[in-house]
C-alpha positions as a printed Julia matrix, in Angstrom:
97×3 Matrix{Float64}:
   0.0    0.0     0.0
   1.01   3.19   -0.68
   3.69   2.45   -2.84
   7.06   4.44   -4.44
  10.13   4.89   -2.74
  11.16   5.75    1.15
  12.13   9.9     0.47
  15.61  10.02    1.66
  15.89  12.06    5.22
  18.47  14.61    5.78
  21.25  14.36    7.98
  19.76  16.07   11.08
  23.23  17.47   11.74
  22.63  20.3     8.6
  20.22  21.93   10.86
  21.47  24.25   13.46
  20.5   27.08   15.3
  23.1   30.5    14.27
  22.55  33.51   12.16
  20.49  32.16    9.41
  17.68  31.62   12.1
  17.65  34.86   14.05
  14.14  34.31   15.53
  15.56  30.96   16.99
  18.7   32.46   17.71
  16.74  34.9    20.23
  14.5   32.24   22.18
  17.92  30.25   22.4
  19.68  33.16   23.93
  16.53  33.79   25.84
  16.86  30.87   27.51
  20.56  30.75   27.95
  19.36  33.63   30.2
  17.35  31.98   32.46
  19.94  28.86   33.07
  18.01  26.86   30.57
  18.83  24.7    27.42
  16.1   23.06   24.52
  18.52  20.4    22.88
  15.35  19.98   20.56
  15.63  23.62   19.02
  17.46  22.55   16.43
  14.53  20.15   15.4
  13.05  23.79   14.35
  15.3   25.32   11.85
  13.71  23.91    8.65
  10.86  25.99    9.87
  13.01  28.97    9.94
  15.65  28.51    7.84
  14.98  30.62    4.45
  17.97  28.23    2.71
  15.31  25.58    3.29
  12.94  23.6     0.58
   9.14  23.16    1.5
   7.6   25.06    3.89
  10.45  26.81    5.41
  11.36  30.1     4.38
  11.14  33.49    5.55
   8.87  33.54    9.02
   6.62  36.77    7.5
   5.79  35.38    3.88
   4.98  32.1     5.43
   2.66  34.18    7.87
   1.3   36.01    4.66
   1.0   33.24    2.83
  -0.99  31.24    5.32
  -3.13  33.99    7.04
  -3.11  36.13    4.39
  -4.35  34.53    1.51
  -5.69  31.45    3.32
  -9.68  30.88    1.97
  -9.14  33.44   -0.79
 -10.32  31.59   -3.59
 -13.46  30.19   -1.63
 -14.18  34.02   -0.13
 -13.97  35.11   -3.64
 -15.91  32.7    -5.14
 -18.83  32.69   -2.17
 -19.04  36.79   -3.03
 -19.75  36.74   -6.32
 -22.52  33.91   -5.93
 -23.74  36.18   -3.13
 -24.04  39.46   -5.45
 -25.13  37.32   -8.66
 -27.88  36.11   -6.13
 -28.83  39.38   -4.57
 -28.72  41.06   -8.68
 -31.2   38.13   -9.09
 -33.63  38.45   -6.09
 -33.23  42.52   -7.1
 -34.37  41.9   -10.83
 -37.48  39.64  -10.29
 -38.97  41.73   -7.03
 -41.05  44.79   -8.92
 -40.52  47.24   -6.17
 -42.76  45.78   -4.16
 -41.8   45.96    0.11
């Protein structure tokens, strides 16, 4: 089931937390502050990382991407039916109340 071959993983040691990740960079300093360490932070960075395929990238076009145009096509598509069908209703009342 399923089929086609296993996708080959990347070495999990490409991903660490430094410049290329500055929001990352700040909760890890943030931390650092406090006395605390997340040895999992690093399982972050393709989130981060804009040198990153899929969805990684720049944190603010992902956010505009996903909140911004998320629905879009459905909105768009719900308001014209909603003004065809209001242009409709409007043509076949005769001014009556």
């Amino acid at each position: 089931m399923g089929g086609g071959a296993v996708p080959k993983l990347p070495d999990w040691r490409i991903y660490t937390v430094g410049e290329h990740t500055p929001e990352l960079l700040k909760v890890q300093k943030m931390l650092g502050s406090m006395g605390l360490k997340d040895p999992w932070l690093r399982n972050e960075v393709w989130r981060y990382d804009p040198n990153t395929r899929g969805s990684g990238g720049n944190l603010n076009q992902r956010k505009l991407k996903t909140i911004g145009f998320r629905g879009m096509k459905i909105g768009f598509a719900l308001a014209v039916l909603t003004a065809g069908l209001k242009r409709y209703v409007d043509s076949q009342s005769h001014g009556h109340h």
